[in-house]
């Protein structure tokens, strides 16, 4: 079959679909480290994983509305200055399952772990585009190019057997501070097949769908990419639009991710000198009353940092502020100097859990955007961007 040469995967992943392979880690595995190990990084594919056997013959072409057209080998790309950018990649469909409970939506049934935080190593796209004569911070080329399209080598049924593709504005592609990478490393190692070997795009702060894996070519184009995933998918519609009255052309392709958070685990202080093992919080859970340590992740798009995470144990009537951190438990400094602006923050709080508690988290980003309370208000037919408050209902406490 087309899927005869899939790479090996960690057996502990929660598989949402086998062919194409879509999987996420279980809740307990995700926030135990600031950098997500590659094995536990969610995998989102639309077709079989391509196989590049001879790296010396691999190249990326750059063409379209530029005066110079070139082919770059992996050696050419490695010759450019290398940057390491820590960025959270999140699928627009993260937390879709919770949205489907309100009213059915179409798409892979993700729980709350269709995201991960990795350090990506590679060349900056702004440096790569200078090789074809496009200057930094350009919004249009002399031939009228305004968008940069990334075309993959994989094949998917949504593109009728053609390659996966997406685009970003030229302005963002040529902005060195936007940190758009052509990445060949993930967490210090050669990027593996599942995540885009030998080369993938990483667009920090933007929904995962624009970070094209297995890059084959870059086209400088006038209008944004007309591919399926830009025009017929990954758009945010209001709750009134359904499959019988949808008009795709009325909405823009989603780019930046809004502010998001999820609750993850708790650690009971049964005995204050010894912490018990980490327990994963499911959406409805049975835990004892008493002191517990609650943890989770919060992240926003567009380089907006996380300003605050509020936690409630009474369903949102009263709140306390959680402690936030990035790196390995270094207290989070909100002036930006010590923060990874594209990366998630982990948060934790030690709380008294009352009987029949409802634990809720909501994050606030640096632009003071706050997560919406109810999933009903942001329901959309494709089930994307479910950033509503994550609620954990505690039953039968005594
Ligand atoms: N790139 C290609 N070529 N093919 C794909 O199916 N999926 C996209 C994006 N890039 C995809 C792709 C989507 S929807 C997401 S969320 C991310 O890759 C997932 O990246 P990951 O599998 O490395 O986590
Ligand atoms: Mo995605």
mmCIF file of C-alpha atoms and ligand atoms in Angstrom:
data_model
loop_
_atom_site.group_PDB
_atom_site.id
_atom_site.type_symbol
_atom_site.label_atom_id
_atom_site.label_comp_id
_atom_site.label_asym_id
_atom_site.label_seq_id
_atom_site.Cartn_x
_atom_site.Cartn_y
_atom_site.Cartn_z
ATOM 1 C CA UNK A 1 0.000 0.000 0.000
ATOM 2 C CA UNK A 2 0.933 3.676 -0.075
ATOM 3 C CA UNK A 3 1.559 3.340 3.641
ATOM 4 C CA UNK A 4 4.052 0.456 3.464
ATOM 5 C CA UNK A 5 7.033 2.646 4.338
ATOM 6 C CA UNK A 6 5.858 4.628 7.341
ATOM 7 C CA UNK A 7 8.524 5.412 9.957
ATOM 8 C CA UNK A 8 8.477 3.774 13.414
ATOM 9 C CA UNK A 9 6.509 5.621 16.119
ATOM 10 C CA UNK A 10 6.390 5.557 19.881
ATOM 11 C CA UNK A 11 3.806 2.984 21.048
ATOM 12 C CA UNK A 12 2.455 5.315 23.753
ATOM 13 C CA UNK A 13 0.943 7.812 21.305
ATOM 14 C CA UNK A 14 -2.827 8.154 21.141
ATOM 15 C CA UNK A 15 -3.639 7.384 17.497
ATOM 16 C CA UNK A 16 -6.519 9.382 16.021
ATOM 17 C CA UNK A 17 -6.124 7.990 12.498
ATOM 18 C CA UNK A 18 -3.700 5.419 11.109
ATOM 19 C CA UNK A 19 -3.628 6.266 7.389
ATOM 20 C CA UNK A 20 -2.745 9.090 7.182
ATOM 21 C CA UNK A 21 -1.019 8.881 10.552
ATOM 22 C CA UNK A 22 -2.411 11.361 13.071
ATOM 23 C CA UNK A 23 -1.454 10.994 16.704
ATOM 24 C CA UNK A 24 -0.917 12.982 19.885
ATOM 25 C CA UNK A 25 0.625 12.162 23.249
ATOM 26 C CA UNK A 26 -1.568 11.258 26.202
ATOM 27 C CA UNK A 27 -2.206 14.140 28.570
ATOM 28 C CA UNK A 28 0.290 12.977 31.184
ATOM 29 C CA UNK A 29 3.196 12.960 28.720
ATOM 30 C CA UNK A 30 2.868 16.471 27.416
ATOM 31 C CA UNK A 31 3.666 19.036 30.079
ATOM 32 C CA UNK A 32 6.244 17.046 31.986
ATOM 33 C CA UNK A 33 8.953 18.888 30.015
ATOM 34 C CA UNK A 34 9.226 22.389 28.612
ATOM 35 C CA UNK A 35 10.696 21.055 25.365
ATOM 36 C CA UNK A 36 8.501 18.305 23.926
ATOM 37 C CA UNK A 37 10.544 15.195 23.071
ATOM 38 C CA UNK A 38 10.284 14.363 19.349
ATOM 39 C CA UNK A 39 8.651 10.979 20.111
ATOM 40 C CA UNK A 40 5.817 12.715 21.951
ATOM 41 C CA UNK A 41 5.366 15.593 19.533
ATOM 42 C CA UNK A 42 1.964 15.317 17.811
ATOM 43 C CA UNK A 43 2.054 14.097 14.227
ATOM 44 C CA UNK A 44 -0.353 15.581 11.705
ATOM 45 C CA UNK A 45 -0.257 14.189 8.157
ATOM 46 C CA UNK A 46 -2.550 14.226 5.140
ATOM 47 C CA UNK A 47 -0.911 11.389 3.221
ATOM 48 C CA UNK A 48 1.921 8.825 3.367
ATOM 49 C CA UNK A 49 5.276 10.017 4.759
ATOM 50 C CA UNK A 50 7.644 10.746 1.839
ATOM 51 C CA UNK A 51 11.009 9.025 1.743
ATOM 52 C CA UNK A 52 14.129 10.897 0.657
ATOM 53 C CA UNK A 53 16.790 8.235 0.215
ATOM 54 C CA UNK A 54 19.534 10.178 -1.510
ATOM 55 C CA UNK A 55 20.057 13.491 0.262
ATOM 56 C CA UNK A 56 22.754 14.518 -2.272
ATOM 57 C CA UNK A 57 20.051 14.639 -4.953
ATOM 58 C CA UNK A 58 17.547 16.573 -2.832
ATOM 59 C CA UNK A 59 16.997 20.223 -3.706
ATOM 60 C CA UNK A 60 14.534 23.052 -3.174
ATOM 61 C CA UNK A 61 13.690 25.272 -6.126
ATOM 62 C CA UNK A 62 12.830 28.941 -5.821
ATOM 63 C CA UNK A 63 10.925 30.470 -8.703
ATOM 64 C CA UNK A 64 7.892 32.547 -9.639
ATOM 65 C CA UNK A 65 7.763 36.335 -9.615
ATOM 66 C CA UNK A 66 11.501 36.871 -9.108
ATOM 67 C CA UNK A 67 14.210 37.694 -11.639
ATOM 68 C CA UNK A 68 16.462 34.886 -10.493
ATOM 69 C CA UNK A 69 15.375 31.225 -10.226
ATOM 70 C CA UNK A 70 17.600 28.815 -8.295
ATOM 71 C CA UNK A 71 17.887 25.273 -6.933
ATOM 72 C CA UNK A 72 19.303 24.892 -3.438
ATOM 73 C CA UNK A 73 20.887 21.674 -2.201
ATOM 74 C CA UNK A 74 20.938 20.786 1.498
ATOM 75 C CA UNK A 75 24.605 21.889 1.519
ATOM 76 C CA UNK A 76 23.600 25.310 0.162
ATOM 77 C CA UNK A 77 21.006 25.661 2.916
ATOM 78 C CA UNK A 78 23.405 24.516 5.643
ATOM 79 C CA UNK A 79 25.916 27.115 4.446
ATOM 80 C CA UNK A 80 23.590 29.938 5.521
ATOM 81 C CA UNK A 81 23.726 31.172 9.151
ATOM 82 C CA UNK A 82 21.987 28.668 11.417
ATOM 83 C CA UNK A 83 19.353 29.788 13.911
ATOM 84 C CA UNK A 84 17.697 27.893 16.746
ATOM 85 C CA UNK A 85 14.167 29.051 17.446
ATOM 86 C CA UNK A 86 12.041 27.570 20.210
ATOM 87 C CA UNK A 87 8.478 27.634 18.945
ATOM 88 C CA UNK A 88 5.220 25.920 19.804
ATOM 89 C CA UNK A 89 3.499 24.342 16.842
ATOM 90 C CA UNK A 90 -0.216 23.841 17.316
ATOM 91 C CA UNK A 91 -2.721 22.267 14.978
ATOM 92 C CA UNK A 92 -5.748 24.481 14.352
ATOM 93 C CA UNK A 93 -7.828 21.407 15.241
ATOM 94 C CA UNK A 94 -6.431 21.057 18.762
ATOM 95 C CA UNK A 95 -9.313 20.438 21.257
ATOM 96 C CA UNK A 96 -11.712 19.674 18.391
ATOM 97 C CA UNK A 97 -13.273 16.749 20.278
ATOM 98 C CA UNK A 98 -14.626 19.158 22.904
ATOM 99 C CA UNK A 99 -16.175 21.302 20.156
ATOM 100 C CA UNK A 100 -17.799 18.247 18.571
ATOM 101 C CA UNK A 101 -19.698 17.620 21.808
ATOM 102 C CA UNK A 102 -21.682 20.830 21.247
ATOM 103 C CA UNK A 103 -22.537 20.016 17.655
ATOM 104 C CA UNK A 104 -20.744 17.640 15.309
ATOM 105 C CA UNK A 105 -17.816 19.065 13.369
ATOM 106 C CA UNK A 106 -15.657 17.533 10.608
ATOM 107 C CA UNK A 107 -12.014 16.698 11.148
ATOM 108 C CA UNK A 108 -9.542 14.568 13.096
ATOM 109 C CA UNK A 109 -10.758 14.103 16.678
ATOM 110 C CA UNK A 110 -7.955 15.741 18.619
ATOM 111 C CA UNK A 111 -7.915 15.872 22.396
ATOM 112 C CA UNK A 112 -5.865 18.666 24.029
ATOM 113 C CA UNK A 113 -2.366 17.609 22.890
ATOM 114 C CA UNK A 114 -2.223 18.472 19.180
ATOM 115 C CA UNK A 115 0.654 20.801 19.929
ATOM 116 C CA UNK A 116 4.244 20.667 21.055
ATOM 117 C CA UNK A 117 7.128 22.949 21.880
ATOM 118 C CA UNK A 118 10.399 22.270 20.051
ATOM 119 C CA UNK A 119 13.670 23.977 19.277
ATOM 120 C CA UNK A 120 13.896 24.162 15.505
ATOM 121 C CA UNK A 121 17.295 24.598 13.848
ATOM 122 C CA UNK A 122 17.784 25.857 10.320
ATOM 123 C CA UNK A 123 18.205 28.786 7.947
ATOM 124 C CA UNK A 124 16.023 31.864 8.107
ATOM 125 C CA UNK A 125 13.709 32.191 5.130
ATOM 126 C CA UNK A 126 14.656 35.887 4.980
ATOM 127 C CA UNK A 127 18.285 34.863 4.305
ATOM 128 C CA UNK A 128 17.228 32.241 1.741
ATOM 129 C CA UNK A 129 15.130 34.769 -0.195
ATOM 130 C CA UNK A 130 18.089 37.159 -0.395
ATOM 131 C CA UNK A 131 19.750 34.527 -2.602
ATOM 132 C CA UNK A 132 17.176 35.330 -5.295
ATOM 133 C CA UNK A 133 17.541 39.062 -4.776
ATOM 134 C CA UNK A 134 14.582 39.726 -2.473
ATOM 135 C CA UNK A 135 15.615 42.172 0.226
ATOM 136 C CA UNK A 136 14.730 41.946 3.898
ATOM 137 C CA UNK A 137 11.355 43.485 4.827
ATOM 138 C CA UNK A 138 9.996 43.528 1.271
ATOM 139 C CA UNK A 139 6.256 43.434 0.791
ATOM 140 C CA UNK A 140 6.343 43.136 -3.018
ATOM 141 C CA UNK A 141 8.941 42.014 -5.580
ATOM 142 C CA UNK A 142 9.714 44.033 -8.742
ATOM 143 C CA UNK A 143 7.598 41.478 -10.648
ATOM 144 C CA UNK A 144 4.632 41.911 -8.298
ATOM 145 C CA UNK A 145 5.108 38.916 -5.993
ATOM 146 C CA UNK A 146 3.411 39.383 -2.631
ATOM 147 C CA UNK A 147 3.173 35.873 -1.197
ATOM 148 C CA UNK A 148 5.579 33.004 -0.647
ATOM 149 C CA UNK A 149 4.154 29.586 -1.425
ATOM 150 C CA UNK A 150 5.624 26.382 -0.008
ATOM 151 C CA UNK A 151 5.007 23.174 -1.944
ATOM 152 C CA UNK A 152 5.713 19.777 -0.466
ATOM 153 C CA UNK A 153 6.665 16.433 -1.986
ATOM 154 C CA UNK A 154 3.852 14.536 -0.221
ATOM 155 C CA UNK A 155 0.596 13.661 -1.985
ATOM 156 C CA UNK A 156 -2.828 13.963 -0.457
ATOM 157 C CA UNK A 157 -6.399 13.293 -1.482
ATOM 158 C CA UNK A 158 -7.581 16.806 -0.592
ATOM 159 C CA UNK A 159 -5.306 18.077 -3.400
ATOM 160 C CA UNK A 160 -6.577 15.259 -5.681
ATOM 161 C CA UNK A 161 -3.250 13.461 -5.439
ATOM 162 C CA UNK A 162 -1.199 16.659 -5.684
ATOM 163 C CA UNK A 163 1.200 18.009 -3.065
ATOM 164 C CA UNK A 164 0.310 19.734 0.215
ATOM 165 C CA UNK A 165 0.903 23.498 -0.034
ATOM 166 C CA UNK A 166 0.397 26.795 1.788
ATOM 167 C CA UNK A 167 1.643 30.376 1.654
ATOM 168 C CA UNK A 168 2.543 33.297 3.890
ATOM 169 C CA UNK A 169 2.827 37.010 3.011
ATOM 170 C CA UNK A 170 6.196 38.106 1.558
ATOM 171 C CA UNK A 171 6.403 40.727 4.318
ATOM 172 C CA UNK A 172 6.486 38.024 6.991
ATOM 173 C CA UNK A 173 8.798 35.763 4.966
ATOM 174 C CA UNK A 174 11.409 38.512 4.578
ATOM 175 C CA UNK A 175 11.193 39.799 8.160
ATOM 176 C CA UNK A 176 14.164 38.387 10.113
ATOM 177 C CA UNK A 177 12.279 39.021 13.377
ATOM 178 C CA UNK A 178 9.397 36.796 12.238
ATOM 179 C CA UNK A 179 11.861 33.899 12.590
ATOM 180 C CA UNK A 180 10.390 31.860 9.718
ATOM 181 C CA UNK A 181 12.769 28.942 9.291
ATOM 182 C CA UNK A 182 13.631 26.286 6.774
ATOM 183 C CA UNK A 183 14.397 23.782 9.509
ATOM 184 C CA UNK A 184 16.578 20.691 9.219
ATOM 185 C CA UNK A 185 16.890 20.076 12.962
ATOM 186 C CA UNK A 186 14.356 19.464 15.719
ATOM 187 C CA UNK A 187 15.561 19.490 19.340
ATOM 188 C CA UNK A 188 19.187 19.374 18.218
ATOM 189 C CA UNK A 189 18.841 16.347 15.974
ATOM 190 C CA UNK A 190 18.254 15.889 12.255
ATOM 191 C CA UNK A 191 14.527 16.357 11.759
ATOM 192 C CA UNK A 192 12.875 12.955 11.356
ATOM 193 C CA UNK A 193 10.608 11.764 8.556
ATOM 194 C CA UNK A 194 7.363 12.325 10.434
ATOM 195 C CA UNK A 195 8.229 15.970 11.052
ATOM 196 C CA UNK A 196 9.515 16.835 7.584
ATOM 197 C CA UNK A 197 12.896 15.277 6.755
ATOM 198 C CA UNK A 198 14.988 16.627 5.225
ATOM 199 C CA UNK A 199 13.558 20.165 5.348
ATOM 200 C CA UNK A 200 10.390 21.821 6.598
ATOM 201 C CA UNK A 201 9.070 25.312 7.019
ATOM 202 C CA UNK A 202 8.403 26.549 10.551
ATOM 203 C CA UNK A 203 6.191 29.639 10.750
ATOM 204 C CA UNK A 204 6.180 30.609 14.440
ATOM 205 C CA UNK A 205 2.975 31.967 15.974
ATOM 206 C CA UNK A 206 0.796 30.696 13.125
ATOM 207 C CA UNK A 207 -1.472 27.599 12.935
ATOM 208 C CA UNK A 208 0.529 24.440 12.200
ATOM 209 C CA UNK A 209 -1.005 24.019 8.739
ATOM 210 C CA UNK A 210 1.253 26.749 7.279
ATOM 211 C CA UNK A 211 4.467 25.014 8.421
ATOM 212 C CA UNK A 212 4.858 22.848 5.316
ATOM 213 C CA UNK A 213 6.852 19.652 5.782
ATOM 214 C CA UNK A 214 9.058 17.901 3.162
ATOM 215 C CA UNK A 215 9.659 21.112 1.255
ATOM 216 C CA UNK A 216 10.066 20.721 -2.505
ATOM 217 C CA UNK A 217 9.703 24.217 -3.901
ATOM 218 C CA UNK A 218 9.142 27.841 -2.996
ATOM 219 C CA UNK A 219 7.116 30.011 -5.382
ATOM 220 C CA UNK A 220 6.856 33.767 -5.245
ATOM 221 C CA UNK A 221 3.255 34.468 -6.218
ATOM 222 C CA UNK A 222 0.884 37.428 -6.575
ATOM 223 C CA UNK A 223 -2.169 36.163 -4.670
ATOM 224 C CA UNK A 224 -2.101 33.840 -1.700
ATOM 225 C CA UNK A 225 -1.807 30.105 -2.443
ATOM 226 C CA UNK A 226 -4.968 28.695 -4.005
ATOM 227 C CA UNK A 227 -4.452 25.220 -2.519
ATOM 228 C CA UNK A 228 -7.146 23.315 -0.634
ATOM 229 C CA UNK A 229 -5.686 23.914 2.824
ATOM 230 C CA UNK A 230 -5.590 27.686 2.298
ATOM 231 C CA UNK A 231 -8.930 28.130 0.486
ATOM 232 C CA UNK A 232 -11.219 25.213 1.441
ATOM 233 C CA UNK A 233 -10.064 24.416 4.927
ATOM 234 C CA UNK A 234 -8.548 26.105 8.018
ATOM 235 C CA UNK A 235 -10.848 29.104 7.852
ATOM 236 C CA UNK A 236 -12.840 30.318 10.836
ATOM 237 C CA UNK A 237 -16.600 30.613 10.227
ATOM 238 C CA UNK A 238 -19.303 31.915 12.546
ATOM 239 C CA UNK A 239 -21.593 29.402 14.343
ATOM 240 C CA UNK A 240 -24.431 30.125 11.861
ATOM 241 C CA UNK A 241 -22.511 28.712 8.887
ATOM 242 C CA UNK A 242 -22.912 25.001 8.177
ATOM 243 C CA UNK A 243 -22.099 22.680 5.242
ATOM 244 C CA UNK A 244 -25.316 23.588 3.377
ATOM 245 C CA UNK A 245 -24.700 27.365 3.347
ATOM 246 C CA UNK A 246 -20.905 27.703 3.381
ATOM 247 C CA UNK A 247 -19.191 30.118 1.015
ATOM 248 C CA UNK A 248 -15.462 29.563 1.441
ATOM 249 C CA UNK A 249 -14.459 32.724 -0.411
ATOM 250 C CA UNK A 250 -16.021 34.972 2.246
ATOM 251 C CA UNK A 251 -13.247 34.267 4.791
ATOM 252 C CA UNK A 252 -9.473 34.631 4.945
ATOM 253 C CA UNK A 253 -7.184 31.659 5.524
ATOM 254 C CA UNK A 254 -6.441 31.489 9.262
ATOM 255 C CA UNK A 255 -2.884 32.533 10.101
ATOM 256 C CA UNK A 256 -2.105 33.629 13.718
ATOM 257 C CA UNK A 257 -3.198 31.382 16.527
ATOM 258 C CA UNK A 258 -5.383 32.989 19.248
ATOM 259 C CA UNK A 259 -4.641 32.662 22.974
ATOM 260 C CA UNK A 260 -5.024 29.093 24.247
ATOM 261 C CA UNK A 261 -4.481 27.001 27.365
ATOM 262 C CA UNK A 262 -5.251 23.557 28.751
ATOM 263 C CA UNK A 263 -5.135 21.957 32.164
ATOM 264 C CA UNK A 264 -3.068 18.848 32.426
ATOM 265 C CA UNK A 265 -2.086 17.121 35.557
ATOM 266 C CA UNK A 266 -2.280 17.288 39.223
ATOM 267 C CA UNK A 267 -0.033 16.078 41.884
ATOM 268 C CA UNK A 268 -1.565 15.327 45.278
ATOM 269 C CA UNK A 269 0.216 16.267 48.411
ATOM 270 C CA UNK A 270 -0.896 13.175 50.266
ATOM 271 C CA UNK A 271 2.216 13.366 52.300
ATOM 272 C CA UNK A 272 3.980 16.728 52.203
ATOM 273 C CA UNK A 273 7.458 15.221 52.204
ATOM 274 C CA UNK A 274 6.706 12.876 49.330
ATOM 275 C CA UNK A 275 4.759 13.817 46.248
ATOM 276 C CA UNK A 276 2.646 11.143 44.695
ATOM 277 C CA UNK A 277 2.991 10.260 41.042
ATOM 278 C CA UNK A 278 1.589 12.659 38.495
ATOM 279 C CA UNK A 279 -2.003 11.928 37.582
ATOM 280 C CA UNK A 280 -3.497 13.029 34.340
ATOM 281 C CA UNK A 281 -6.653 15.060 34.543
ATOM 282 C CA UNK A 282 -9.405 13.878 32.260
ATOM 283 C CA UNK A 283 -12.344 16.171 31.567
ATOM 284 C CA UNK A 284 -14.454 14.348 34.120
ATOM 285 C CA UNK A 285 -12.357 12.936 36.887
ATOM 286 C CA UNK A 286 -12.563 11.528 40.360
ATOM 287 C CA UNK A 287 -10.061 12.960 42.812
ATOM 288 C CA UNK A 288 -9.968 13.431 46.545
ATOM 289 C CA UNK A 289 -10.459 16.765 48.259
ATOM 290 C CA UNK A 290 -7.409 18.454 49.654
ATOM 291 C CA UNK A 291 -4.313 20.182 48.379
ATOM 292 C CA UNK A 292 -3.296 19.478 44.832
ATOM 293 C CA UNK A 293 -0.827 20.908 42.381
ATOM 294 C CA UNK A 294 -2.418 21.685 39.006
ATOM 295 C CA UNK A 295 -0.380 22.259 35.845
ATOM 296 C CA UNK A 296 -0.912 23.020 32.176
ATOM 297 C CA UNK A 297 0.257 24.943 29.132
ATOM 298 C CA UNK A 298 -0.659 28.395 27.758
ATOM 299 C CA UNK A 299 0.381 29.849 24.412
ATOM 300 C CA UNK A 300 -0.665 32.604 22.041
ATOM 301 C CA UNK A 301 0.031 33.364 18.390
ATOM 302 C CA UNK A 302 1.783 36.189 16.569
ATOM 303 C CA UNK A 303 4.611 36.375 19.106
ATOM 304 C CA UNK A 304 2.255 37.585 21.821
ATOM 305 C CA UNK A 305 3.499 36.268 25.134
ATOM 306 C CA UNK A 306 1.350 34.977 27.968
ATOM 307 C CA UNK A 307 0.669 37.722 30.460
ATOM 308 C CA UNK A 308 -1.336 35.756 33.013
ATOM 309 C CA UNK A 309 -3.034 32.426 33.648
ATOM 310 C CA UNK A 310 -6.039 32.349 35.990
ATOM 311 C CA UNK A 311 -7.210 29.148 37.646
ATOM 312 C CA UNK A 312 -10.536 28.508 39.330
ATOM 313 C CA UNK A 313 -11.717 25.520 41.364
ATOM 314 C CA UNK A 314 -15.358 26.661 41.477
ATOM 315 C CA UNK A 315 -16.200 26.727 37.782
ATOM 316 C CA UNK A 316 -15.054 30.312 37.246
ATOM 317 C CA UNK A 317 -16.653 32.177 40.179
ATOM 318 C CA UNK A 318 -13.326 32.938 41.844
ATOM 319 C CA UNK A 319 -9.826 32.851 40.412
ATOM 320 C CA UNK A 320 -6.209 32.715 41.511
ATOM 321 C CA UNK A 321 -3.204 33.466 39.377
ATOM 322 C CA UNK A 322 -0.975 30.541 38.454
ATOM 323 C CA UNK A 323 2.802 30.613 38.517
ATOM 324 C CA UNK A 324 4.241 30.628 34.971
ATOM 325 C CA UNK A 325 7.576 29.447 33.710
ATOM 326 C CA UNK A 326 9.547 28.790 30.585
ATOM 327 C CA UNK A 327 12.787 26.828 30.252
ATOM 328 C CA UNK A 328 13.472 24.440 33.076
ATOM 329 C CA UNK A 329 11.489 25.950 35.912
ATOM 330 C CA UNK A 330 13.069 29.376 35.565
ATOM 331 C CA UNK A 331 10.495 31.886 36.862
ATOM 332 C CA UNK A 332 8.869 33.546 33.907
ATOM 333 C CA UNK A 333 9.858 37.143 33.337
ATOM 334 C CA UNK A 334 7.178 39.048 31.490
ATOM 335 C CA UNK A 335 9.355 41.873 30.100
ATOM 336 C CA UNK A 336 10.124 39.627 27.166
ATOM 337 C CA UNK A 337 13.870 39.680 27.656
ATOM 338 C CA UNK A 338 14.005 36.208 29.117
ATOM 339 C CA UNK A 339 11.032 34.743 27.347
ATOM 340 C CA UNK A 340 10.811 32.654 24.239
ATOM 341 C CA UNK A 341 8.209 34.709 22.447
ATOM 342 C CA UNK A 342 7.041 31.930 20.120
ATOM 343 C CA UNK A 343 6.956 29.284 22.814
ATOM 344 C CA UNK A 344 4.356 28.152 25.308
ATOM 345 C CA UNK A 345 4.575 28.830 29.023
ATOM 346 C CA UNK A 346 3.859 26.087 31.482
ATOM 347 C CA UNK A 347 1.884 27.034 34.566
ATOM 348 C CA UNK A 348 1.144 25.533 37.925
ATOM 349 C CA UNK A 349 -0.748 26.335 41.087
ATOM 350 C CA UNK A 350 -1.215 24.580 44.400
ATOM 351 C CA UNK A 351 -4.853 24.727 45.382
ATOM 352 C CA UNK A 352 -7.360 23.433 47.876
ATOM 353 C CA UNK A 353 -9.770 21.248 45.955
ATOM 354 C CA UNK A 354 -13.280 21.496 47.446
ATOM 355 C CA UNK A 355 -15.922 18.747 47.064
ATOM 356 C CA UNK A 356 -17.397 18.574 43.535
ATOM 357 C CA UNK A 357 -14.894 21.082 42.245
ATOM 358 C CA UNK A 358 -14.814 22.350 38.698
ATOM 359 C CA UNK A 359 -11.278 23.291 37.762
ATOM 360 C CA UNK A 360 -10.953 25.896 34.995
ATOM 361 C CA UNK A 361 -8.007 27.699 33.401
ATOM 362 C CA UNK A 362 -7.969 30.793 31.216
ATOM 363 C CA UNK A 363 -4.953 32.557 29.794
ATOM 364 C CA UNK A 364 -4.468 36.227 28.920
ATOM 365 C CA UNK A 365 -1.887 37.205 26.290
ATOM 366 C CA UNK A 366 0.316 40.296 26.011
ATOM 367 C CA UNK A 367 -2.377 42.108 23.972
ATOM 368 C CA UNK A 368 -4.857 41.346 26.807
ATOM 369 C CA UNK A 369 -6.754 38.889 24.611
ATOM 370 C CA UNK A 370 -8.626 36.465 26.868
ATOM 371 C CA UNK A 371 -9.847 32.986 26.006
ATOM 372 C CA UNK A 372 -13.596 32.802 25.333
ATOM 373 C CA UNK A 373 -15.615 31.127 28.070
ATOM 374 C CA UNK A 374 -17.998 28.973 26.079
ATOM 375 C CA UNK A 375 -17.283 26.638 23.211
ATOM 376 C CA UNK A 376 -20.827 27.282 21.899
ATOM 377 C CA UNK A 377 -19.883 30.876 21.075
ATOM 378 C CA UNK A 378 -16.968 29.855 18.850
ATOM 379 C CA UNK A 379 -18.417 26.660 17.355
ATOM 380 C CA UNK A 380 -17.500 26.372 13.689
ATOM 381 C CA UNK A 381 -18.175 23.596 11.194
ATOM 382 C CA UNK A 382 -14.531 22.599 10.768
ATOM 383 C CA UNK A 383 -13.952 22.544 14.501
ATOM 384 C CA UNK A 384 -10.901 24.773 14.478
ATOM 385 C CA UNK A 385 -9.476 27.107 17.113
ATOM 386 C CA UNK A 386 -11.276 25.726 20.114
ATOM 387 C CA UNK A 387 -9.690 28.053 22.614
ATOM 388 C CA UNK A 388 -12.613 28.024 25.052
ATOM 389 C CA UNK A 389 -11.895 27.536 28.761
ATOM 390 C CA UNK A 390 -10.727 24.070 29.585
ATOM 391 C CA UNK A 391 -12.974 22.679 32.334
ATOM 392 C CA UNK A 392 -12.332 19.637 34.459
ATOM 393 C CA UNK A 393 -15.352 18.396 36.419
ATOM 394 C CA UNK A 394 -14.520 16.574 39.608
ATOM 395 C CA UNK A 395 -17.042 13.975 40.725
ATOM 396 C CA UNK A 396 -17.648 12.047 43.915
ATOM 397 C CA UNK A 397 -15.043 13.706 46.043
ATOM 398 C CA UNK A 398 -15.252 12.912 49.708
HETATM 399 N N1 LIG B 1 3.029 19.613 5.490
HETATM 400 C C1 LIG B 1 2.841 18.646 4.581
HETATM 401 N N2 LIG B 1 3.676 18.562 3.545
HETATM 402 N N3 LIG B 1 1.828 17.755 4.693
HETATM 403 C C2 LIG B 1 0.946 17.815 5.748
HETATM 404 O O1 LIG B 1 0.030 16.989 5.841
HETATM 405 N N4 LIG B 1 0.266 19.024 7.800
HETATM 406 C C3 LIG B 1 0.239 20.379 8.388
HETATM 407 C C4 LIG B 1 1.639 20.920 8.607
HETATM 408 N N5 LIG B 1 2.467 20.708 7.454
HETATM 409 C C5 LIG B 1 1.117 18.844 6.728
HETATM 410 C C6 LIG B 1 2.212 19.725 6.561
HETATM 411 C C7 LIG B 1 -0.521 20.488 9.621
HETATM 412 S S1 LIG B 1 -2.197 20.622 9.496
HETATM 413 C C8 LIG B 1 0.111 20.615 10.842
HETATM 414 S S2 LIG B 1 -0.794 20.915 12.244
HETATM 415 C C9 LIG B 1 1.573 20.479 10.955
HETATM 416 O O2 LIG B 1 2.197 20.246 9.707
HETATM 417 C C10 LIG B 1 1.924 19.309 11.873
HETATM 418 O O3 LIG B 1 3.295 19.174 12.005
HETATM 419 P P1 LIG B 1 3.909 17.945 12.788
HETATM 420 O O4 LIG B 1 3.362 16.676 12.195
HETATM 421 O O5 LIG B 1 5.377 18.076 12.649
HETATM 422 O O6 LIG B 1 3.477 18.076 14.218
HETATM 423 MO MO1 LIG B 2 -3.068 21.099 11.558
#
